[in-house]
Short mmCIF file of C-alpha atoms in Angstrom, two decimals:
data_model
loop_
_atom_site.label_atom_id
_atom_site.label_comp_id
_atom_site.label_asym_id
_atom_site.label_seq_id
_atom_site.Cartn_x
_atom_site.Cartn_y
_atom_site.Cartn_z
CA MET A 15 0.01 -0.10 -0.04
CA VAL A 16 1.22 3.30 -1.19
CA SER A 17 1.86 5.96 2.15
CA ILE A 18 0.78 9.47 0.86
CA SER A 19 1.73 12.90 2.17
CA MET A 20 1.28 16.21 0.62
CA GLU A 21 3.81 18.46 2.63
CA ASN A 22 5.11 22.01 1.48
CA PRO A 23 8.44 22.22 -0.67
CA LEU A 24 10.67 23.01 2.07
CA ILE A 25 9.87 19.86 3.97
CA TYR A 26 10.83 17.85 0.84
CA LEU A 27 13.75 19.85 0.43
CA GLU A 28 15.07 19.18 3.96
CA LYS A 29 14.20 15.26 3.41
CA ARG A 30 16.40 15.26 0.37
CA ALA A 31 19.26 17.29 1.64
CA ASN A 32 21.63 14.52 2.16
CA ASP A 33 20.39 12.35 -0.75
CA ASN A 34 22.32 11.86 -3.95
CA TRP A 35 19.33 11.80 -6.14
CA LEU A 36 19.99 13.99 -9.07
CA ILE A 37 21.86 11.95 -11.50
CA GLY A 38 24.60 13.65 -13.17
CA TYR A 39 24.26 16.61 -11.32
CA ASP A 40 25.34 17.75 -7.65
CA SER A 41 22.13 17.27 -5.62
CA ARG A 42 23.77 19.06 -2.52
CA LYS A 43 24.30 22.02 -4.96
CA PHE A 44 20.61 21.90 -5.80
CA THR A 45 19.61 21.98 -2.19
CA LEU A 46 21.95 24.81 -1.18
CA LEU A 47 21.06 27.05 -4.14
CA ALA A 48 17.11 26.59 -3.57
CA GLN A 49 17.89 27.58 0.31
CA GLN A 50 19.83 30.68 -0.81
CA LEU A 51 17.28 31.69 -3.17
CA TYR A 52 14.58 31.13 -0.67
CA LEU A 53 16.30 33.40 2.09
CA GLU A 54 16.90 36.27 -0.52
CA LEU A 55 13.08 36.11 -1.28
CA THR A 56 11.87 36.00 2.29
CA GLN A 57 14.16 38.49 3.70
CA ASN A 58 12.85 40.89 1.14
CA ALA A 59 9.37 39.76 1.31
CA ASN A 60 7.86 43.20 2.89
CA LEU A 61 5.39 43.41 0.03
CA LYS A 62 1.59 43.28 0.27
CA THR A 63 1.19 41.29 -2.81
CA PRO A 64 3.30 38.35 -3.70
CA LEU A 65 6.24 38.83 -6.24
CA LYS A 66 5.65 37.79 -9.86
CA ILE A 67 9.05 35.87 -10.74
CA LEU A 68 9.51 34.77 -14.30
CA ILE A 69 11.93 31.72 -14.48
CA ALA A 70 13.58 31.05 -17.93
CA GLU A 71 16.62 29.15 -16.64
CA ARG A 72 18.44 26.99 -19.32
CA GLN A 73 20.32 24.93 -16.61
CA PRO A 74 18.37 22.21 -15.02
CA ILE A 75 19.67 22.66 -11.41
CA LYS A 76 19.07 26.48 -11.43
CA LEU A 77 15.37 25.91 -12.80
CA LEU A 78 14.52 23.59 -10.41
CA ALA A 79 16.20 25.21 -7.51
CA SER A 80 14.39 28.51 -8.56
CA PHE A 81 11.06 26.75 -8.75
CA ILE A 82 11.25 25.34 -5.33
CA ALA A 83 12.46 28.61 -3.73
CA ALA A 84 9.79 30.77 -5.40
CA THR A 85 7.03 28.38 -4.58
CA ALA A 86 8.25 27.94 -0.90
CA ALA A 87 8.30 31.74 -0.48
CA ASN A 88 4.67 32.10 -1.69
CA CYS A 89 5.68 33.95 -4.97
CA HIS A 90 3.78 33.68 -8.15
CA VAL A 91 5.87 31.62 -10.35
CA PHE A 92 5.80 31.74 -14.06
CA LEU A 93 7.90 28.88 -16.06
CA CYS A 94 8.92 30.06 -19.32
CA ASN A 95 10.54 28.53 -22.63
CA PRO A 96 14.25 30.23 -22.22
CA ASP A 97 14.48 29.72 -26.15
CA SER A 98 11.32 31.75 -26.93
CA VAL A 99 11.82 34.19 -29.76
CA LYS A 100 11.21 37.95 -29.16
CA ALA A 101 7.69 38.12 -30.27
CA GLU A 102 6.77 35.35 -27.69
CA TRP A 103 8.58 37.27 -24.96
CA GLU A 104 6.64 40.25 -25.86
CA GLN A 105 3.38 38.18 -25.47
CA VAL A 106 4.63 37.04 -21.91
CA PHE A 107 6.00 40.36 -20.60
CA ASN A 108 2.71 42.21 -21.69
CA LEU A 109 0.66 39.61 -19.91
CA VAL A 110 2.68 39.10 -16.92
CA GLN A 111 4.77 42.29 -16.11
CA PRO A 112 7.14 40.44 -13.77
CA ASP A 113 8.68 41.94 -10.72
CA LEU A 114 11.72 39.56 -11.06
CA ILE A 115 13.23 37.47 -13.92
CA TRP A 116 15.53 34.41 -13.15
CA GLY A 117 17.36 33.45 -16.24
CA ASP A 118 19.75 34.73 -18.99
CA LEU A 119 17.46 36.93 -21.18
CA ALA A 120 20.32 39.51 -21.81
CA GLU A 121 19.43 39.69 -25.32
CA ILE A 122 15.94 40.87 -24.58
CA ASP A 123 15.37 44.17 -22.77
CA TYR A 124 11.94 43.73 -21.52
CA ARG A 125 11.55 46.93 -19.65
CA LYS A 126 11.43 48.25 -23.16
CA THR A 127 8.78 45.92 -24.25
CA PRO A 128 5.53 48.08 -25.16
CA ILE A 129 2.99 47.37 -22.44
CA THR A 130 -0.61 47.62 -23.73
CA ALA A 131 -2.61 45.98 -20.91
CA THR A 132 -2.15 46.01 -17.16
CA ALA A 133 -1.98 42.52 -15.62
CA SER A 134 -3.64 41.94 -12.59
CA ILE A 135 -2.38 39.67 -9.73
CA PRO A 136 -4.94 37.10 -8.56
CA ASN A 137 -5.92 37.10 -4.92
CA TYR A 138 -4.74 33.58 -3.72
CA PRO A 139 -3.79 32.58 -0.31
CA SER A 140 -0.41 30.88 -1.49
CA SER A 141 1.84 30.60 -4.42
CA LEU A 142 0.45 30.08 -7.85
CA ILE A 143 2.21 28.02 -10.51
CA MET A 144 1.87 29.26 -13.94
CA ILE A 145 2.81 26.63 -16.56
CA PRO A 146 2.90 27.76 -20.13
CA THR A 147 0.29 26.14 -22.35
CA GLY A 148 -0.10 26.88 -26.05
CA GLY A 149 -1.74 23.82 -27.37
CA SER A 150 -1.72 23.80 -31.06
CA SER A 151 -2.93 27.55 -31.40
CA GLY A 152 0.59 28.91 -31.11
CA LYS A 153 -0.83 31.75 -28.37
CA ILE A 154 1.03 31.74 -25.04
CA ARG A 155 -1.06 31.44 -21.99
CA PHE A 156 -0.49 30.17 -18.44
CA ALA A 157 -2.53 27.51 -16.82
CA MET A 158 -2.64 28.28 -13.09
CA HIS A 159 -1.62 25.63 -10.56
CA THR A 160 -0.95 25.23 -6.87
CA TRP A 161 1.65 22.98 -4.96
CA GLU A 162 -1.55 21.13 -3.98
CA SER A 163 -2.85 20.41 -7.69
CA LEU A 164 0.63 19.28 -8.57
CA MET A 165 0.91 17.04 -5.68
CA ALA A 166 -2.54 15.57 -6.34
CA SER A 167 -1.30 14.42 -9.62
CA VAL A 168 1.70 13.00 -8.01
CA ILE A 169 -0.24 11.08 -5.56
CA GLY A 170 -2.71 9.78 -8.17
CA PHE A 171 0.30 8.58 -10.13
CA GLN A 172 1.69 6.84 -7.06
CA GLN A 173 -1.50 5.14 -6.26
CA TYR A 174 -2.20 3.98 -9.89
CA PHE A 175 1.34 2.19 -10.15
CA ASN A 176 1.32 1.28 -6.52
CA LEU A 177 4.67 2.91 -6.02
CA GLU A 178 6.28 4.38 -3.01
CA GLN A 179 9.37 5.91 -5.09
CA VAL A 180 9.27 7.09 -8.61
CA ASN A 181 12.45 7.06 -10.52
CA SER A 182 12.41 9.24 -13.71
CA PHE A 183 14.46 9.63 -16.68
CA CYS A 184 13.55 13.19 -18.21
CA ILE A 185 14.18 14.35 -21.68
CA LEU A 186 11.28 16.81 -21.95
CA PRO A 187 11.50 20.53 -21.12
CA LEU A 188 11.42 21.12 -17.09
CA TYR A 189 9.40 24.36 -17.83
CA HIS A 190 6.60 22.17 -19.52
CA VAL A 191 4.23 20.20 -17.26
CA SER A 192 5.49 17.03 -18.99
CA GLY A 193 9.07 17.60 -17.50
CA LEU A 194 8.04 19.37 -14.34
CA MET A 195 5.84 16.49 -13.29
CA GLN A 196 8.85 14.02 -13.62
CA PHE A 197 10.82 15.98 -11.36
CA MET A 198 7.78 16.39 -8.88
CA ARG A 199 7.12 12.61 -8.83
CA SER A 200 10.88 11.89 -7.96
CA PHE A 201 11.52 14.78 -5.87
CA SER A 202 8.61 14.29 -3.37
CA SER A 203 8.49 10.50 -3.46
CA GLY A 204 12.27 10.03 -2.52
CA GLY A 205 13.01 8.73 -6.14
CA LYS A 206 15.99 9.48 -8.37
CA LEU A 207 15.92 12.02 -11.29
CA ALA A 208 18.13 11.86 -14.46
CA VAL A 209 17.91 14.91 -16.66
CA SER A 210 19.18 14.65 -20.41
CA THR A 211 18.15 15.35 -23.89
CA LEU A 212 16.91 13.50 -26.97
CA LYS A 213 20.16 14.93 -28.77
CA LEU A 214 22.38 13.51 -26.08
CA LEU A 215 20.94 10.07 -26.25
CA GLU A 216 21.11 9.89 -30.03
CA ASN A 217 24.85 10.96 -29.60
CA GLY A 218 25.39 7.85 -27.44
CA GLU A 219 25.47 9.79 -24.06
CA LYS A 220 23.56 7.82 -21.32
CA TYR A 221 23.73 7.77 -17.83
CA ASP A 222 24.85 4.76 -15.96
CA ILE A 223 21.45 3.78 -14.54
CA GLU A 224 19.37 0.62 -14.36
CA PRO A 225 16.45 1.44 -16.82
CA ALA A 226 14.31 -1.34 -15.33
CA GLU A 227 13.94 1.07 -12.10
CA PHE A 228 13.04 3.93 -13.91
CA PHE A 229 10.19 5.61 -15.87
CA ILE A 230 10.84 7.52 -19.02
CA SER A 231 8.36 9.83 -20.78
CA LEU A 232 8.30 10.63 -24.21
CA VAL A 233 6.24 12.35 -27.17
CA PRO A 234 5.47 10.10 -30.30
CA THR A 235 8.22 12.00 -32.37
CA GLN A 236 10.93 11.20 -29.75
CA LEU A 237 9.86 7.59 -29.62
CA GLN A 238 9.88 7.14 -33.34
CA ARG A 239 13.38 8.62 -33.50
CA LEU A 240 14.82 6.30 -30.70
CA LEU A 241 13.26 3.36 -32.49
CA GLN A 242 15.31 4.08 -35.56
CA LYS A 243 18.52 3.27 -33.56
CA PRO A 244 18.79 -0.36 -32.54
CA ASP A 245 20.99 0.38 -29.69
CA LEU A 246 18.43 2.74 -28.28
CA THR A 247 15.55 0.51 -28.94
CA THR A 248 17.41 -2.12 -26.90
CA TRP A 249 18.07 0.22 -24.13
CA LEU A 250 14.37 1.66 -24.15
CA SER A 251 12.92 -1.76 -23.97
CA ARG A 252 14.43 -2.41 -20.68
CA PHE A 253 12.65 0.67 -18.69
CA GLN A 254 10.30 -0.26 -16.21
CA THR A 255 7.68 2.01 -17.98
CA THR A 256 7.81 4.26 -20.92
CA LEU A 257 5.01 6.88 -20.71
CA LEU A 258 3.86 8.17 -23.94
CA GLY A 259 1.85 11.32 -24.42
CA GLY A 260 1.99 15.06 -25.59
CA ALA A 261 0.14 14.12 -28.95
CA PRO A 262 -1.79 11.23 -30.48
CA ALA A 263 0.38 8.21 -31.35
CA TRP A 264 -0.13 6.52 -34.77
CA LEU A 265 -0.98 2.88 -34.89
CA GLU A 266 2.26 1.91 -36.76
CA LEU A 267 4.38 3.66 -33.96
CA LEU A 268 2.41 1.37 -31.38
CA GLU A 269 2.67 -1.91 -33.21
CA THR A 270 6.57 -1.36 -33.68
CA SER A 271 7.03 -0.57 -29.96
CA ARG A 272 4.95 -3.64 -29.13
CA ASN A 273 7.05 -5.80 -31.27
CA TYR A 274 10.13 -4.66 -29.81
CA GLY A 275 8.95 -5.46 -26.34
CA ILE A 276 8.61 -1.60 -25.27
CA ARG A 277 6.71 -1.50 -22.02
CA LEU A 278 4.74 1.49 -23.27
CA ALA A 279 2.14 3.35 -21.24
CA PRO A 280 0.20 5.53 -23.49
CA THR A 281 -1.52 8.59 -21.60
CA TYR A 282 -4.10 11.11 -21.63
CA GLY A 283 -3.78 14.46 -19.99
CA MET A 284 -2.84 18.04 -20.45
CA THR A 285 -1.19 21.08 -18.70
CA GLU A 286 -4.41 21.89 -17.33
CA THR A 287 -4.74 18.66 -15.33
CA ALA A 288 -1.06 18.64 -14.44
CA SER A 289 -0.33 15.84 -16.88
CA GLN A 290 -2.11 12.49 -17.11
CA ILE A 291 -5.39 11.59 -15.84
CA ALA A 292 -5.68 8.35 -17.73
CA THR A 293 -2.97 5.91 -18.48
CA LEU A 294 -2.75 2.42 -19.90
CA LYS A 295 -0.58 0.05 -17.99
CA PRO A 296 2.45 -1.63 -19.82
CA GLU A 297 0.92 -5.14 -19.39
CA ALA A 298 -2.19 -4.16 -20.96
CA PHE A 299 -0.53 -2.25 -24.09
CA LEU A 300 1.83 -5.42 -24.59
CA ALA A 301 -1.49 -7.49 -24.77
CA GLY A 302 -2.70 -5.45 -27.67
CA ASN A 303 -4.77 -2.63 -26.03
CA ASN A 304 -4.53 0.54 -27.80
CA THR A 305 -6.56 2.85 -25.61
CA SER A 306 -5.38 5.60 -23.31
CA GLY A 307 -6.02 3.63 -20.30
CA GLN A 308 -7.92 3.67 -17.22
CA ILE A 309 -8.66 6.80 -15.06
CA LEU A 310 -6.15 7.46 -12.32
CA PRO A 311 -7.57 7.64 -8.73
CA HIS A 312 -7.48 11.63 -8.45
CA ALA A 313 -9.48 12.09 -11.52
CA LYS A 314 -12.94 11.41 -12.86
CA VAL A 315 -13.97 11.50 -16.62
CA ILE A 316 -17.59 12.07 -17.57
CA ILE A 317 -18.70 11.81 -21.20
CA LYS A 318 -21.56 14.12 -22.18
CA GLY A 319 -23.74 14.70 -25.22
CA GLU A 320 -24.21 17.83 -27.14
CA ASN A 321 -27.19 19.03 -24.63
CA GLY A 322 -25.02 18.16 -21.57
CA GLU A 323 -26.54 14.79 -20.79
CA ILE A 324 -24.46 12.13 -19.31
CA LEU A 325 -23.51 9.23 -21.59
CA GLY A 326 -23.08 5.65 -20.69
CA ARG A 327 -20.40 3.27 -21.55
CA ASN A 328 -19.20 3.01 -25.37
CA GLN A 329 -21.19 6.20 -26.09
CA THR A 330 -19.16 8.74 -27.73
CA GLY A 331 -19.38 12.42 -26.62
CA PHE A 332 -17.44 15.39 -25.05
CA ILE A 333 -14.84 14.54 -22.35
CA ASN A 334 -15.48 16.41 -19.10
CA ILE A 335 -12.74 16.08 -16.16
CA LYS A 336 -13.21 16.28 -12.20
CA ALA A 337 -9.77 16.03 -10.77
CA ASP A 338 -7.85 17.38 -7.77
CA SER A 339 -5.07 18.13 -10.08
CA LEU A 340 -7.19 20.52 -12.09
CA THR A 341 -6.01 24.30 -12.85
CA VAL A 342 -7.83 26.92 -11.12
CA GLY A 343 -7.88 28.93 -14.57
CA TYR A 344 -5.76 30.77 -17.13
CA TYR A 345 -3.70 33.72 -15.62
CA PRO A 346 -5.02 36.12 -14.50
CA GLU A 347 -8.50 34.74 -14.59
CA PHE A 348 -9.93 32.11 -12.45
CA PHE A 349 -12.52 29.67 -13.57
CA ALA A 350 -16.07 30.42 -12.63
CA ASN A 351 -16.82 26.51 -12.46
CA LYS A 352 -13.77 24.88 -10.55
CA GLU A 353 -15.55 21.58 -10.22
CA GLU A 354 -15.63 20.33 -13.98
CA PHE A 355 -13.37 21.03 -16.84
CA GLN A 356 -15.13 20.71 -20.40
CA LEU A 357 -12.69 19.80 -23.25
CA ASP A 358 -12.79 19.83 -26.92
CA ASP A 359 -11.89 16.40 -27.14
CA VAL A 360 -14.47 13.60 -28.06
CA GLY A 361 -14.18 10.16 -26.93
CA TYR A 362 -15.78 7.32 -24.93
CA ILE A 363 -15.20 4.84 -22.02
CA ASP A 364 -15.66 1.28 -23.08
CA GLU A 365 -17.23 -1.47 -20.87
CA ASN A 366 -13.71 -2.31 -19.06
CA GLY A 367 -13.23 1.46 -18.00
CA TYR A 368 -10.65 2.20 -20.70
CA LEU A 369 -10.75 5.83 -22.35
CA LYS A 370 -10.68 5.92 -25.95
CA ILE A 371 -10.00 9.43 -27.71
CA VAL A 372 -11.70 9.72 -31.17
CA GLY A 373 -10.49 13.26 -31.96
CA ARG A 374 -10.90 16.98 -31.28
CA ASN A 375 -14.42 18.45 -31.97
CA SER A 376 -12.77 21.76 -33.30
CA ASN A 377 -10.61 19.73 -35.69
CA LYS A 378 -13.58 17.92 -36.90
CA ILE A 379 -14.04 17.96 -40.77
CA ILE A 380 -17.62 18.07 -41.86
CA THR A 381 -17.66 17.00 -45.72
CA GLY A 382 -20.88 16.28 -47.67
CA GLY A 383 -22.56 16.21 -44.29
CA GLU A 384 -20.22 13.58 -42.92
CA ASN A 385 -18.10 13.97 -39.73
CA VAL A 386 -14.26 13.00 -40.39
CA PHE A 387 -11.88 13.10 -37.29
CA PRO A 388 -8.19 13.71 -38.70
CA ASN A 389 -6.65 11.38 -36.00
CA GLU A 390 -8.13 8.41 -37.74
CA VAL A 391 -7.28 9.47 -41.29
CA GLU A 392 -3.67 10.51 -40.15
CA ALA A 393 -3.18 6.80 -38.55
CA ALA A 394 -4.24 5.11 -41.61
CA ILE A 395 -1.86 7.00 -43.86
CA ILE A 396 0.99 6.55 -41.30
CA SER A 397 0.43 2.92 -41.20
CA THR A 398 1.15 2.53 -44.92
CA GLN A 399 4.81 3.39 -43.83
CA MET A 400 5.06 5.71 -47.17
CA VAL A 401 5.29 8.89 -45.23
CA GLU A 402 7.53 10.44 -42.42
CA ASP A 403 4.80 12.55 -41.18
CA VAL A 404 1.19 13.84 -41.75
CA CYS A 405 -1.49 16.25 -40.62
CA VAL A 406 -5.12 16.02 -41.88
CA ILE A 407 -7.09 19.30 -42.21
CA GLY A 408 -10.19 20.45 -43.75
CA LEU A 409 -10.05 23.21 -46.44
CA PRO A 410 -13.22 25.01 -47.65
CA ASP A 411 -15.15 23.92 -50.68
CA SER A 412 -18.24 25.01 -52.30
CA GLN A 413 -19.48 21.43 -53.16
CA TRP A 414 -18.62 19.64 -50.16
CA GLY A 415 -18.40 22.37 -47.37
CA GLU A 416 -15.08 20.97 -46.72
CA ILE A 417 -12.56 18.75 -48.42
CA VAL A 418 -10.35 16.14 -46.56
CA THR A 419 -6.71 17.57 -47.19
CA ALA A 420 -3.63 15.45 -46.31
CA ILE A 421 -0.46 17.45 -45.87
CA TYR A 422 2.32 14.91 -45.60
CA VAL A 423 6.13 14.43 -45.72
CA PRO A 424 6.99 11.67 -48.13
CA LYS A 425 9.75 9.08 -47.21
CA ILE A 426 11.11 9.21 -50.69
CA PRO A 427 11.07 12.44 -52.70
CA ASP A 428 9.37 10.74 -55.83
CA ILE A 429 6.57 8.88 -54.03
CA ASN A 430 3.71 7.71 -56.25
CA ILE A 431 0.57 9.45 -54.95
CA ASP A 432 -1.66 6.66 -56.48
CA ASP A 433 0.13 4.03 -54.48
CA LEU A 434 -0.35 5.99 -51.30
CA LYS A 435 -4.17 6.31 -52.10
CA ILE A 436 -4.28 2.52 -52.88
CA ALA A 437 -2.71 1.58 -49.61
CA ILE A 438 -5.40 3.21 -47.39
CA GLU A 439 -8.42 1.85 -49.61
CA ASP A 440 -9.21 -0.75 -47.11
CA LYS A 441 -8.54 1.24 -43.92
CA LEU A 442 -11.16 3.95 -44.25
CA SER A 443 -14.74 4.74 -45.38
CA LYS A 444 -14.55 6.54 -48.97
CA PHE A 445 -15.92 9.76 -47.53
CA LYS A 446 -12.84 9.94 -45.33
CA TYR A 447 -10.39 9.46 -47.99
CA PRO A 448 -8.62 12.77 -48.61
CA LYS A 449 -9.36 14.64 -51.93
CA LYS A 450 -6.33 16.69 -51.76
CA TRP A 451 -2.75 15.70 -51.11
CA ILE A 452 -0.06 18.16 -50.45
CA ALA A 453 3.66 17.09 -50.26
CA VAL A 454 5.81 19.21 -47.69
CA GLU A 455 9.51 19.09 -46.22
CA ASN A 456 8.19 19.21 -42.65
CA LEU A 457 5.28 20.00 -40.55
CA PRO A 458 5.39 22.76 -37.80
CA ARG A 459 5.60 20.89 -34.62
CA ASN A 460 6.59 22.07 -31.11
CA ALA A 461 8.66 20.58 -28.53
CA GLN A 462 5.94 18.19 -27.35
CA GLY A 463 5.10 17.02 -30.90
CA LYS A 464 1.70 19.01 -31.29
CA ILE A 465 1.17 20.35 -34.73
CA ASN A 466 0.22 24.10 -35.05
CA ARG A 467 -2.94 23.32 -37.11
CA LYS A 468 -4.03 27.14 -37.19
CA LEU A 469 -0.57 27.99 -38.71
CA LEU A 470 -0.60 25.02 -41.29
CA ILE A 471 -4.16 25.79 -42.49
CA GLU A 472 -3.56 29.43 -42.86
CA GLY A 473 -0.34 28.75 -45.01
CA THR A 474 -2.16 26.19 -47.00
CA LEU A 475 -4.96 28.62 -47.69
CA LEU A 476 -2.60 31.35 -48.61
CA ARG A 477 -0.55 29.14 -50.81
CA PHE A 478 -3.72 27.88 -52.82
CA SER A 479 -5.17 31.58 -52.98
CA ALA A 480 -1.91 32.86 -54.59
CA LEU A 481 -2.26 30.14 -57.34
CA LEU A 482 -5.68 31.45 -58.13
#
C-alpha cells in the first residue's frame, strides 16, 4: 500500500538534503541553491502582494532550485521557455509584467517592451504556479496551478502504479508540465531523477542507470526517432515503463513498440490537469490494448452529449474532467466553475473502463454532411509506412463544404501518390479519403510534438489563393 503525504516544498527539500538523487548533477548544490534563493526572497518580502517571478533558466539545477524557492516563498511563479523568440517574450511580458526574472535574457530588454494591458495579480492565499500552455494554437497562456494540485497528480500516479518511490529519466522540457511533473514525482517520493536531452541520447550519451527501475516519458516523435536506432531501442525496452503522451500516437508506432517489447504506457492528460489523468499500464499495452488506459484515482472522466446529458459506456461524446489536479484558471482569470473542466476532445469509455479518444471536435471536418476526425485518417496514412509525417485538415469547398486534405512528408521524394491512395483503400470509409494531397518538407511541430494546425491551415490557404 502506498503511503501518501502532501507536505510543502521546504519539507521535501530538507528530506532530500543528504540524498544523492539528481543523477549527473550535484544534489547538494541543488539544495544549497534553493535554500539561498528562498532566503533572498523571504528577507525582502515586505510586500503586500506576492512577487511575480518569471523563471527562464536553461540549466536544470538552476531552474528546479528557482522553482522550489519561489514556490516555498509564496511567490507567483511563471515557468517559461528560455528559447522563446522576441515576439513570444513580448506576449509574456505584456501579460505578466514580472517583478523579477531568473534566467539569461540579456538579449531582450523586457523593460522596453511595449505594454498594452495591465496585468492584475490574482488574490490567492498561496503561491500560484503558472505553467505555459499554447496547445496547437501558438498563443502563449499560463494554466494556474498550486503546489497542492501538482501533488494531487503525483499522488494519483503513485496510487495507480502502486509505488512508494518514482525514479524518472527526463528528456522533456522542465518548464513544461511533461518535464516538471517528472521532477515532482521523483523529488517528493524520494526517487531519483536523471535529466538529459534527446540529442544527447542519439549521440550515445546515457547515464549509468538501471532502466528497469525508471520511468521515461516521451512524445511520439521522440519515440519514433529512438526506435530508428537499434541500440537505443534495446535500451528503451529495458525501462520499467515508457510513458507516451503530448500528442496522439499512430498505430504503426504502437505496433512497432509492441514488437520490440517496449513497456509502453500511452497517456491522456494536459497542462490543465497537471499531466495524465488516464494511463494504459504496460501489461495491457503489450497484450494489444491501444486505448489511453483507465482513469487515475485522483480524477474522474464524464462523457456528455451535445445537450449536456451524461452518456453511458461505449457512447461517444465530449470529455469532461473532475480532478484534484485541475488548474484553477488561466492567468490572470480564475474559472467560474472550478469543479468540472469541459474539453474539446471527443471520446468514450468502454465496458472495461478504458478511455478511447476519437478526436478533437474543433478539428472535426464536415464533408458532404459526414463527420471526419483527422486522427483516424492520419493513423491510416502513417500505417502505410510511405510517409514520415502527416497532418489532415479541412479546406473550404463550395461543393462539399470542406474537403479532407492530407499534408504529408514523403519518405522518398518521388513517391507515387496513387500508390499511397491505394494503400489506404481498405483502412477508411470512402468519405474519409483525402481529396487533396500536399507534399511538404516538414510540418510545424512544437517541442511536445503537437502540430500548429492554425498555422498550417493559414499557410495552405495562402498558398492556394496565390495560385488562383
